[in-house]
């Protein structure tokens, strides 16, 4: 590896890092490295860094307390209707930012037939579980027949309505998505795949082909990105990533805040960065390209969606909402007899404050320089120039 990444010569404690958190990089993924230092996002995500040994007191191996929610070893049952099954500890490449650093690569093994039976028995005993997530490690590193053994066993449980596979293989080893693998996967519909692209540099012709093969087999594709300091913690990078993903028929699903996992602290960003990114994207970027920003909380609290605030104020009669442009409007609530009626008298919009919106005295406050207003003015001008006989402008194509 040193031969290909000459800058690592000086990294004294890399061996200590690798002893604790193993190293694996596929040749394909290594080929995406453009600069062999930490200014390169791909480098950061796959090459071990001394920072991984930083261990302040607020970190732990398993902050999501997955181990506590395992009625069967490897099966995490946290939410009422779904369960997650860890079927292997092996990955094609080991991500330095992995949230399961306690498991991934520590010893490479896959689920035994006995354990798979226990998992299946648990699912049979818990018909409320309708959605099973096959995870790891990376399930698609397993031989096709071993993956099939898992899928067919779980698929055989009648109460399981959907199977999801979580995999980073389309990103780090896209050539593993072979016709043979896809033919096997499509037998277990409805099967969904969530993959893990983090940076636009990972969107290559090879990964696009892999996603195409899966999508062509009718497998809906989602993406889970982790927000990583120095890698993708900017609104423009996430925008570029998400726009690229929808072109590849991959729906951005979650944008995760980095977990409080030991060994990945150097990747963690303030929560505000995620909010800032969503603030930038909402309204400006196609809705199908915007993921939900999620904090998977310590103490096993599970996933919590975090959003910028769009509710500015409320009264019993009106809710004051603001949009991405900073436009504030009152949204009148349905009339309920016991509530006081909204006030009729209107005040001048420009003289109104938030309170006037909240009690219905005004219906809008708008920023002076809204780009949308300029477009509206242009439309009005255009219509003036080409009026229709009856004065209507809609659908006069
Ligand atoms: C993330 C996760 C799920 C799936 O959550 P969704 O919000 O449905 O995608 C299920 N179980 C566990 C333990 C999880 O961590
Ligand atoms: S592929 Fe997933 S499980 Fe494996 S190291 Fe990367 S993030 Fe962790």
Tab-separated table of C-alpha atoms and ligand atoms in Angstrom:
chain	number	residue	atom	x	y	z
A	1	UNK	CA	0.000	0.000	0.000
A	2	UNK	CA	2.859	2.332	0.845
A	3	UNK	CA	3.985	1.927	-2.765
A	4	UNK	CA	0.739	3.417	-4.045
A	5	UNK	CA	0.302	5.935	-1.260
A	6	UNK	CA	3.826	7.324	-0.769
A	7	UNK	CA	2.746	10.020	1.666
A	8	UNK	CA	2.061	7.322	4.255
A	9	UNK	CA	5.788	6.717	4.790
A	10	UNK	CA	5.838	9.198	7.612
A	11	UNK	CA	2.787	7.964	9.446
A	12	UNK	CA	4.326	6.325	12.510
A	13	UNK	CA	1.279	4.983	14.282
A	14	UNK	CA	-0.608	3.739	11.272
A	15	UNK	CA	0.266	0.167	12.269
A	16	UNK	CA	-1.364	0.770	15.669
A	17	UNK	CA	-4.480	2.091	13.972
A	18	UNK	CA	-4.696	-0.854	11.599
A	19	UNK	CA	-4.248	-3.303	14.475
A	20	UNK	CA	-7.343	-1.818	16.087
A	21	UNK	CA	-9.374	-0.988	12.978
A	22	UNK	CA	-8.435	-3.104	9.973
A	23	UNK	CA	-7.526	-1.793	6.582
A	24	UNK	CA	-8.960	-2.876	3.251
A	25	UNK	CA	-9.304	-0.829	0.084
A	26	UNK	CA	-10.419	-2.250	-3.234
A	27	UNK	CA	-8.116	-1.398	-6.151
A	28	UNK	CA	-11.079	0.228	-7.868
A	29	UNK	CA	-11.805	2.505	-4.892
A	30	UNK	CA	-8.101	3.349	-4.498
A	31	UNK	CA	-8.109	4.408	-8.159
A	32	UNK	CA	-10.574	7.173	-7.251
A	33	UNK	CA	-7.985	8.846	-5.009
A	34	UNK	CA	-6.749	11.943	-6.806
A	35	UNK	CA	-4.325	13.310	-4.188
A	36	UNK	CA	-2.649	11.004	-1.774
A	37	UNK	CA	-3.286	13.060	1.356
A	38	UNK	CA	-6.151	14.075	3.635
A	39	UNK	CA	-7.291	16.834	1.332
A	40	UNK	CA	-8.732	14.079	-0.846
A	41	UNK	CA	-12.204	12.892	0.211
A	42	UNK	CA	-11.735	9.303	-1.006
A	43	UNK	CA	-8.350	9.098	0.728
A	44	UNK	CA	-9.925	10.270	3.992
A	45	UNK	CA	-12.697	7.712	3.796
A	46	UNK	CA	-10.469	4.675	3.238
A	47	UNK	CA	-6.898	5.368	4.413
A	48	UNK	CA	-6.326	4.946	8.172
A	49	UNK	CA	-5.534	8.080	10.119
A	50	UNK	CA	-3.825	8.512	13.520
A	51	UNK	CA	-6.885	10.515	14.615
A	52	UNK	CA	-8.775	7.220	14.882
A	53	UNK	CA	-6.981	6.600	18.185
A	54	UNK	CA	-8.413	9.791	19.720
A	55	UNK	CA	-10.680	8.625	22.496
A	56	UNK	CA	-12.416	11.297	24.589
A	57	UNK	CA	-14.836	10.256	27.322
A	58	UNK	CA	-18.074	11.010	25.469
A	59	UNK	CA	-17.401	8.329	22.842
A	60	UNK	CA	-18.114	4.633	23.062
A	61	UNK	CA	-17.957	1.522	20.899
A	62	UNK	CA	-21.705	1.151	20.649
A	63	UNK	CA	-23.428	4.461	21.440
A	64	UNK	CA	-26.617	3.357	19.675
A	65	UNK	CA	-26.683	0.435	22.134
A	66	UNK	CA	-27.403	-2.045	19.361
A	67	UNK	CA	-25.930	-4.827	21.475
A	68	UNK	CA	-28.629	-4.088	24.097
A	69	UNK	CA	-31.448	-4.460	21.567
A	70	UNK	CA	-30.420	-7.887	20.249
A	71	UNK	CA	-32.885	-10.605	21.290
A	72	UNK	CA	-30.860	-12.929	19.029
A	73	UNK	CA	-27.158	-12.154	18.478
A	74	UNK	CA	-26.937	-10.112	15.282
A	75	UNK	CA	-30.639	-9.185	15.168
A	76	UNK	CA	-31.407	-5.639	16.325
A	77	UNK	CA	-35.096	-5.154	17.135
A	78	UNK	CA	-35.471	-1.477	18.045
A	79	UNK	CA	-38.513	-0.233	16.179
A	80	UNK	CA	-41.944	-1.854	16.326
A	81	UNK	CA	-42.277	-3.044	12.743
A	82	UNK	CA	-38.739	-3.601	11.531
A	83	UNK	CA	-35.547	-5.393	12.465
A	84	UNK	CA	-31.962	-5.218	11.327
A	85	UNK	CA	-29.848	-8.337	10.857
A	86	UNK	CA	-26.058	-8.290	10.834
A	87	UNK	CA	-25.208	-11.137	8.466
A	88	UNK	CA	-21.477	-10.589	8.034
A	89	UNK	CA	-18.623	-8.624	9.581
A	90	UNK	CA	-16.749	-8.396	6.269
A	91	UNK	CA	-16.697	-5.427	3.898
A	92	UNK	CA	-15.061	-4.890	0.528
A	93	UNK	CA	-13.374	-1.740	1.837
A	94	UNK	CA	-13.287	-0.635	5.451
A	95	UNK	CA	-14.641	2.875	5.824
A	96	UNK	CA	-12.665	4.871	8.339
A	97	UNK	CA	-15.928	6.522	9.402
A	98	UNK	CA	-17.802	3.247	9.972
A	99	UNK	CA	-20.408	3.433	12.701
A	100	UNK	CA	-19.974	-0.303	13.391
A	101	UNK	CA	-16.214	-0.098	13.856
A	102	UNK	CA	-16.678	-2.496	16.779
A	103	UNK	CA	-17.826	-5.150	14.295
A	104	UNK	CA	-16.731	-4.423	10.724
A	105	UNK	CA	-13.533	-6.259	9.914
A	106	UNK	CA	-12.595	-7.042	13.508
A	107	UNK	CA	-12.887	-10.692	12.578
A	108	UNK	CA	-14.252	-11.582	9.197
A	109	UNK	CA	-17.126	-14.025	9.462
A	110	UNK	CA	-20.627	-14.558	8.143
A	111	UNK	CA	-23.842	-15.793	9.709
A	112	UNK	CA	-24.001	-19.509	10.433
A	113	UNK	CA	-26.899	-21.725	9.392
A	114	UNK	CA	-27.777	-22.192	13.071
A	115	UNK	CA	-27.871	-18.433	13.716
A	116	UNK	CA	-29.905	-17.821	10.565
A	117	UNK	CA	-32.436	-20.334	11.856
A	118	UNK	CA	-32.598	-18.467	15.193
A	119	UNK	CA	-33.160	-15.193	13.347
A	120	UNK	CA	-35.890	-16.771	11.239
A	121	UNK	CA	-37.532	-18.289	14.317
A	122	UNK	CA	-37.538	-14.864	15.980
A	123	UNK	CA	-39.206	-13.321	12.926
A	124	UNK	CA	-41.796	-16.115	12.948
A	125	UNK	CA	-42.503	-15.425	16.608
A	126	UNK	CA	-42.804	-11.678	15.925
A	127	UNK	CA	-45.214	-11.171	13.043
A	128	UNK	CA	-45.273	-7.428	13.815
A	129	UNK	CA	-41.888	-7.236	12.038
A	130	UNK	CA	-42.731	-6.572	8.397
A	131	UNK	CA	-39.494	-4.991	7.176
A	132	UNK	CA	-36.127	-6.700	7.617
A	133	UNK	CA	-32.867	-4.913	6.908
A	134	UNK	CA	-29.957	-7.132	5.906
A	135	UNK	CA	-26.825	-5.377	7.063
A	136	UNK	CA	-23.335	-5.936	8.391
A	137	UNK	CA	-20.546	-5.497	7.427
A	138	UNK	CA	-21.508	-5.627	3.822
A	139	UNK	CA	-23.922	-8.423	2.840
A	140	UNK	CA	-22.992	-8.238	-0.847
A	141	UNK	CA	-19.412	-9.331	-0.062
A	142	UNK	CA	-20.828	-12.786	0.656
A	143	UNK	CA	-20.935	-15.473	-2.037
A	144	UNK	CA	-24.169	-15.262	-4.016
A	145	UNK	CA	-25.483	-18.586	-2.692
A	146	UNK	CA	-24.808	-17.493	0.899
A	147	UNK	CA	-26.742	-14.260	0.337
A	148	UNK	CA	-29.520	-16.295	-1.216
A	149	UNK	CA	-29.653	-18.590	1.821
A	150	UNK	CA	-30.270	-15.517	4.006
A	151	UNK	CA	-32.823	-13.963	1.656
A	152	UNK	CA	-34.803	-17.124	1.072
A	153	UNK	CA	-34.964	-17.937	4.776
A	154	UNK	CA	-36.202	-14.447	5.679
A	155	UNK	CA	-38.455	-14.276	2.609
A	156	UNK	CA	-40.104	-17.513	3.717
A	157	UNK	CA	-41.521	-15.746	6.795
A	158	UNK	CA	-44.986	-14.710	5.690
A	159	UNK	CA	-45.248	-11.648	7.909
A	160	UNK	CA	-42.107	-10.140	6.368
A	161	UNK	CA	-43.401	-7.877	3.625
A	162	UNK	CA	-40.235	-6.086	2.554
A	163	UNK	CA	-36.543	-6.940	2.660
A	164	UNK	CA	-33.923	-4.227	2.500
A	165	UNK	CA	-30.211	-4.718	1.901
A	166	UNK	CA	-27.713	-2.143	3.117
A	167	UNK	CA	-24.525	-2.206	1.049
A	168	UNK	CA	-21.583	-0.059	0.027
A	169	UNK	CA	-20.576	-2.494	-2.731
A	170	UNK	CA	-21.972	-0.318	-5.572
A	171	UNK	CA	-19.593	2.404	-4.324
A	172	UNK	CA	-16.407	0.505	-3.534
A	173	UNK	CA	-16.702	-2.626	-5.697
A	174	UNK	CA	-19.342	-1.951	-8.373
A	175	UNK	CA	-18.166	-4.872	-10.538
A	176	UNK	CA	-19.533	-7.200	-7.830
A	177	UNK	CA	-23.047	-6.264	-9.026
A	178	UNK	CA	-22.976	-8.998	-11.643
A	179	UNK	CA	-25.839	-10.212	-13.797
A	180	UNK	CA	-25.780	-13.448	-11.774
A	181	UNK	CA	-26.132	-11.566	-8.463
A	182	UNK	CA	-28.934	-9.380	-9.791
A	183	UNK	CA	-30.835	-12.394	-11.172
A	184	UNK	CA	-30.717	-13.949	-7.717
A	185	UNK	CA	-31.729	-10.739	-5.871
A	186	UNK	CA	-34.772	-10.097	-8.047
A	187	UNK	CA	-36.326	-13.384	-6.935
A	188	UNK	CA	-36.894	-11.871	-3.496
A	189	UNK	CA	-39.029	-8.876	-4.352
A	190	UNK	CA	-40.155	-6.577	-2.867
A	191	UNK	CA	-36.427	-6.059	-2.259
A	192	UNK	CA	-35.016	-2.583	-1.659
A	193	UNK	CA	-31.366	-1.632	-1.573
A	194	UNK	CA	-29.872	1.241	0.381
A	195	UNK	CA	-26.363	2.125	-0.645
A	196	UNK	CA	-23.809	4.535	0.799
A	197	UNK	CA	-22.412	7.220	-1.513
A	198	UNK	CA	-20.809	10.110	0.361
A	199	UNK	CA	-19.088	12.225	-2.248
A	200	UNK	CA	-19.542	13.166	-5.926
A	201	UNK	CA	-16.102	11.640	-6.683
A	202	UNK	CA	-17.713	8.264	-5.997
A	203	UNK	CA	-20.205	8.754	-8.834
A	204	UNK	CA	-18.373	7.026	-11.664
A	205	UNK	CA	-19.432	5.248	-14.861
A	206	UNK	CA	-18.753	1.965	-13.043
A	207	UNK	CA	-20.957	2.796	-10.054
A	208	UNK	CA	-23.657	4.162	-12.376
A	209	UNK	CA	-23.613	0.842	-14.271
A	210	UNK	CA	-23.958	-1.096	-11.034
A	211	UNK	CA	-26.953	1.019	-9.983
A	212	UNK	CA	-28.458	0.661	-13.437
A	213	UNK	CA	-28.290	-3.114	-13.268
A	214	UNK	CA	-30.052	-3.089	-9.888
A	215	UNK	CA	-32.665	-0.523	-10.913
A	216	UNK	CA	-33.350	-2.401	-14.154
A	217	UNK	CA	-34.156	-5.442	-12.015
A	218	UNK	CA	-36.896	-3.406	-10.350
A	219	UNK	CA	-34.961	-2.849	-7.129
A	220	UNK	CA	-35.708	0.612	-5.699
A	221	UNK	CA	-32.427	2.233	-4.687
A	222	UNK	CA	-31.914	4.601	-1.779
A	223	UNK	CA	-28.778	6.220	-0.451
A	224	UNK	CA	-27.558	6.881	3.067
A	225	UNK	CA	-24.835	9.497	3.322
A	226	UNK	CA	-22.832	10.231	6.450
A	227	UNK	CA	-21.909	13.849	7.000
A	228	UNK	CA	-18.111	13.843	7.330
A	229	UNK	CA	-15.885	16.747	8.251
A	230	UNK	CA	-13.463	17.636	5.492
A	231	UNK	CA	-15.116	15.134	3.150
A	232	UNK	CA	-18.629	16.306	2.352
A	233	UNK	CA	-19.634	18.845	5.004
A	234	UNK	CA	-20.707	21.506	2.564
A	235	UNK	CA	-24.075	22.308	1.057
A	236	UNK	CA	-22.662	22.467	-2.458
A	237	UNK	CA	-20.961	19.050	-2.226
A	238	UNK	CA	-24.118	17.414	-0.867
A	239	UNK	CA	-26.154	19.141	-3.568
A	240	UNK	CA	-23.812	17.869	-6.286
A	241	UNK	CA	-23.883	14.367	-4.767
A	242	UNK	CA	-27.658	14.252	-4.525
A	243	UNK	CA	-28.241	15.652	-8.007
A	244	UNK	CA	-25.849	12.994	-9.344
A	245	UNK	CA	-27.633	10.262	-7.395
A	246	UNK	CA	-31.076	10.977	-8.815
A	247	UNK	CA	-29.586	10.854	-12.308
A	248	UNK	CA	-28.446	7.335	-11.372
A	249	UNK	CA	-31.982	6.491	-10.154
A	250	UNK	CA	-30.818	6.470	-6.542
A	251	UNK	CA	-33.057	8.356	-4.142
A	252	UNK	CA	-31.187	10.240	-1.393
A	253	UNK	CA	-32.819	8.763	1.725
A	254	UNK	CA	-30.907	9.784	4.842
A	255	UNK	CA	-28.133	12.221	5.600
A	256	UNK	CA	-26.689	11.018	8.897
A	257	UNK	CA	-25.015	12.983	11.606
A	258	UNK	CA	-21.816	11.116	12.565
A	259	UNK	CA	-22.453	8.870	15.570
A	260	UNK	CA	-20.583	9.206	18.875
A	261	UNK	CA	-18.523	6.153	17.995
A	262	UNK	CA	-14.960	5.757	19.207
A	263	UNK	CA	-12.490	6.180	16.364
A	264	UNK	CA	-14.485	8.522	14.138
A	265	UNK	CA	-14.538	11.732	16.194
A	266	UNK	CA	-12.326	13.563	13.681
A	267	UNK	CA	-15.136	13.203	11.140
A	268	UNK	CA	-17.853	14.671	13.355
A	269	UNK	CA	-19.424	18.012	12.426
A	270	UNK	CA	-21.618	20.247	14.584
A	271	UNK	CA	-25.339	19.448	14.276
A	272	UNK	CA	-25.840	22.909	12.854
A	273	UNK	CA	-23.949	21.932	9.692
A	274	UNK	CA	-26.629	19.399	8.746
A	275	UNK	CA	-29.392	21.921	9.393
A	276	UNK	CA	-27.524	24.455	7.297
A	277	UNK	CA	-27.295	21.974	4.409
A	278	UNK	CA	-31.017	21.201	4.511
A	279	UNK	CA	-31.780	24.935	4.764
A	280	UNK	CA	-29.756	25.433	1.582
A	281	UNK	CA	-31.399	22.589	-0.312
A	282	UNK	CA	-35.099	22.932	0.565
A	283	UNK	CA	-36.754	24.951	-2.158
A	284	UNK	CA	-33.583	25.323	-4.167
A	285	UNK	CA	-33.099	21.673	-5.123
A	286	UNK	CA	-35.525	19.074	-6.473
A	287	UNK	CA	-37.423	17.483	-3.616
A	288	UNK	CA	-36.517	13.982	-4.781
A	289	UNK	CA	-32.849	14.896	-4.315
A	290	UNK	CA	-33.185	15.987	-0.684
A	291	UNK	CA	-32.531	13.404	2.039
A	292	UNK	CA	-33.801	13.632	5.609
A	293	UNK	CA	-31.153	14.741	8.069
A	294	UNK	CA	-31.020	12.173	10.871
A	295	UNK	CA	-29.361	11.956	14.249
A	296	UNK	CA	-29.192	8.383	15.498
A	297	UNK	CA	-29.189	9.234	19.166
A	298	UNK	CA	-26.932	7.892	21.901
A	299	UNK	CA	-28.418	5.532	24.515
A	300	UNK	CA	-30.304	3.737	21.767
A	301	UNK	CA	-32.839	6.531	21.304
A	302	UNK	CA	-32.981	5.704	17.617
A	303	UNK	CA	-33.227	7.952	14.620
A	304	UNK	CA	-34.471	11.504	15.061
A	305	UNK	CA	-35.097	13.715	12.027
A	306	UNK	CA	-33.774	17.261	12.359
A	307	UNK	CA	-35.011	20.137	10.222
A	308	UNK	CA	-34.630	23.845	10.034
A	309	UNK	CA	-37.605	25.522	11.706
A	310	UNK	CA	-40.354	26.516	9.321
A	311	UNK	CA	-42.922	27.387	11.992
A	312	UNK	CA	-42.235	30.938	13.098
A	313	UNK	CA	-45.170	31.453	15.414
A	314	UNK	CA	-48.674	30.229	16.219
A	315	UNK	CA	-51.931	31.421	17.660
A	316	UNK	CA	-55.165	29.424	17.926
A	317	UNK	CA	-56.302	30.937	14.635
A	318	UNK	CA	-53.156	31.145	12.526
A	319	UNK	CA	-49.796	29.486	12.100
A	320	UNK	CA	-47.003	31.668	10.789
A	321	UNK	CA	-44.854	29.750	8.318
A	322	UNK	CA	-41.734	30.911	6.553
A	323	UNK	CA	-40.375	29.467	3.316
A	324	UNK	CA	-36.772	29.071	2.103
A	325	UNK	CA	-36.805	32.620	0.726
A	326	UNK	CA	-37.663	34.094	4.092
A	327	UNK	CA	-41.221	34.802	2.978
A	328	UNK	CA	-43.579	34.689	5.968
A	329	UNK	CA	-47.255	33.903	5.556
A	330	UNK	CA	-50.147	33.239	7.849
A	331	UNK	CA	-51.804	29.905	7.404
A	332	UNK	CA	-55.369	30.224	8.705
A	333	UNK	CA	-56.512	27.262	10.775
A	334	UNK	CA	-59.911	25.703	10.063
A	335	UNK	CA	-62.690	27.466	11.905
A	336	UNK	CA	-63.575	25.878	15.207
A	337	UNK	CA	-66.581	27.445	16.899
A	338	UNK	CA	-65.048	27.852	20.329
A	339	UNK	CA	-62.054	29.766	19.024
A	340	UNK	CA	-61.997	33.530	18.556
A	341	UNK	CA	-62.447	34.505	14.910
A	342	UNK	CA	-59.489	35.876	13.007
A	343	UNK	CA	-59.494	39.644	12.918
A	344	UNK	CA	-60.908	41.092	9.718
A	345	UNK	CA	-59.112	44.395	9.560
A	346	UNK	CA	-55.963	44.119	7.464
A	347	UNK	CA	-52.857	46.171	8.052
A	348	UNK	CA	-50.313	47.134	5.403
A	349	UNK	CA	-48.066	44.093	4.763
A	350	UNK	CA	-44.906	46.109	5.147
A	351	UNK	CA	-45.998	47.426	8.525
A	352	UNK	CA	-46.844	43.994	9.851
A	353	UNK	CA	-44.711	42.017	12.255
A	354	UNK	CA	-44.895	38.329	13.113
A	355	UNK	CA	-47.643	38.970	15.685
A	356	UNK	CA	-49.895	40.503	13.033
A	357	UNK	CA	-49.514	37.302	11.012
A	358	UNK	CA	-50.161	35.106	14.030
A	359	UNK	CA	-53.481	36.748	14.838
A	360	UNK	CA	-54.598	37.130	11.232
A	361	UNK	CA	-54.203	40.914	10.980
A	362	UNK	CA	-51.789	40.438	8.073
A	363	UNK	CA	-51.272	37.546	5.705
A	364	UNK	CA	-47.762	37.995	4.371
A	365	UNK	CA	-44.356	39.452	5.107
A	366	UNK	CA	-41.912	39.190	2.266
A	367	UNK	CA	-38.236	39.919	1.693
A	368	UNK	CA	-37.604	42.866	-0.620
A	369	UNK	CA	-35.219	41.098	-2.972
A	370	UNK	CA	-36.966	37.825	-3.703
A	371	UNK	CA	-35.625	36.294	-6.940
A	372	UNK	CA	-39.028	34.743	-7.549
A	373	UNK	CA	-40.672	38.177	-7.691
A	374	UNK	CA	-38.326	39.118	-10.501
A	375	UNK	CA	-39.440	36.054	-12.469
A	376	UNK	CA	-43.046	36.998	-11.772
A	377	UNK	CA	-42.497	40.497	-13.077
A	378	UNK	CA	-40.958	39.065	-16.255
A	379	UNK	CA	-43.966	36.808	-16.733
A	380	UNK	CA	-46.337	39.760	-16.343
A	381	UNK	CA	-44.332	41.744	-18.896
A	382	UNK	CA	-44.366	38.850	-21.347
A	383	UNK	CA	-48.111	38.416	-21.009
A	384	UNK	CA	-48.678	42.113	-21.597
A	385	UNK	CA	-46.805	41.802	-24.885
A	386	UNK	CA	-48.792	38.773	-26.090
A	387	UNK	CA	-52.292	39.034	-24.650
A	388	UNK	CA	-54.874	36.370	-25.480
A	389	UNK	CA	-58.291	37.468	-26.801
A	390	UNK	CA	-60.172	36.629	-23.629
A	391	UNK	CA	-57.380	37.887	-21.416
A	392	UNK	CA	-56.613	34.401	-20.014
A	393	UNK	CA	-53.029	33.252	-19.910
A	394	UNK	CA	-53.313	29.751	-18.632
A	395	UNK	CA	-52.820	26.819	-20.963
A	396	UNK	CA	-52.582	29.069	-24.025
A	397	UNK	CA	-49.887	26.877	-25.520
B	1	LIG	C1	-31.895	2.518	10.892
B	1	LIG	C2	-32.475	1.324	11.503
B	1	LIG	C3	-33.656	0.787	11.009
B	1	LIG	C4	-34.383	1.351	9.823
B	1	LIG	O1	-34.899	2.615	10.047
B	1	LIG	P1	-35.737	3.330	8.884
B	1	LIG	O2	-35.957	4.702	9.423
B	1	LIG	O3	-36.990	2.555	8.692
B	1	LIG	O4	-34.895	3.332	7.651
B	1	LIG	C5	-34.167	-0.308	11.629
B	1	LIG	N1	-33.564	-0.856	12.707
B	1	LIG	C6	-32.437	-0.344	13.219
B	1	LIG	C7	-31.836	-0.969	14.407
B	1	LIG	C8	-31.845	0.767	12.637
B	1	LIG	O5	-30.702	1.262	13.125
B	2	LIG	S1	-19.199	-0.737	4.195
B	2	LIG	FE1	-20.587	-0.136	5.866
B	2	LIG	S2	-20.194	-1.632	7.488
B	2	LIG	FE2	-18.478	-1.752	6.053
B	2	LIG	S3	-16.930	-0.385	6.877
B	2	LIG	FE3	-18.155	0.815	5.413
B	2	LIG	S4	-19.745	1.784	6.659
B	2	LIG	FE4	-18.876	0.104	7.883
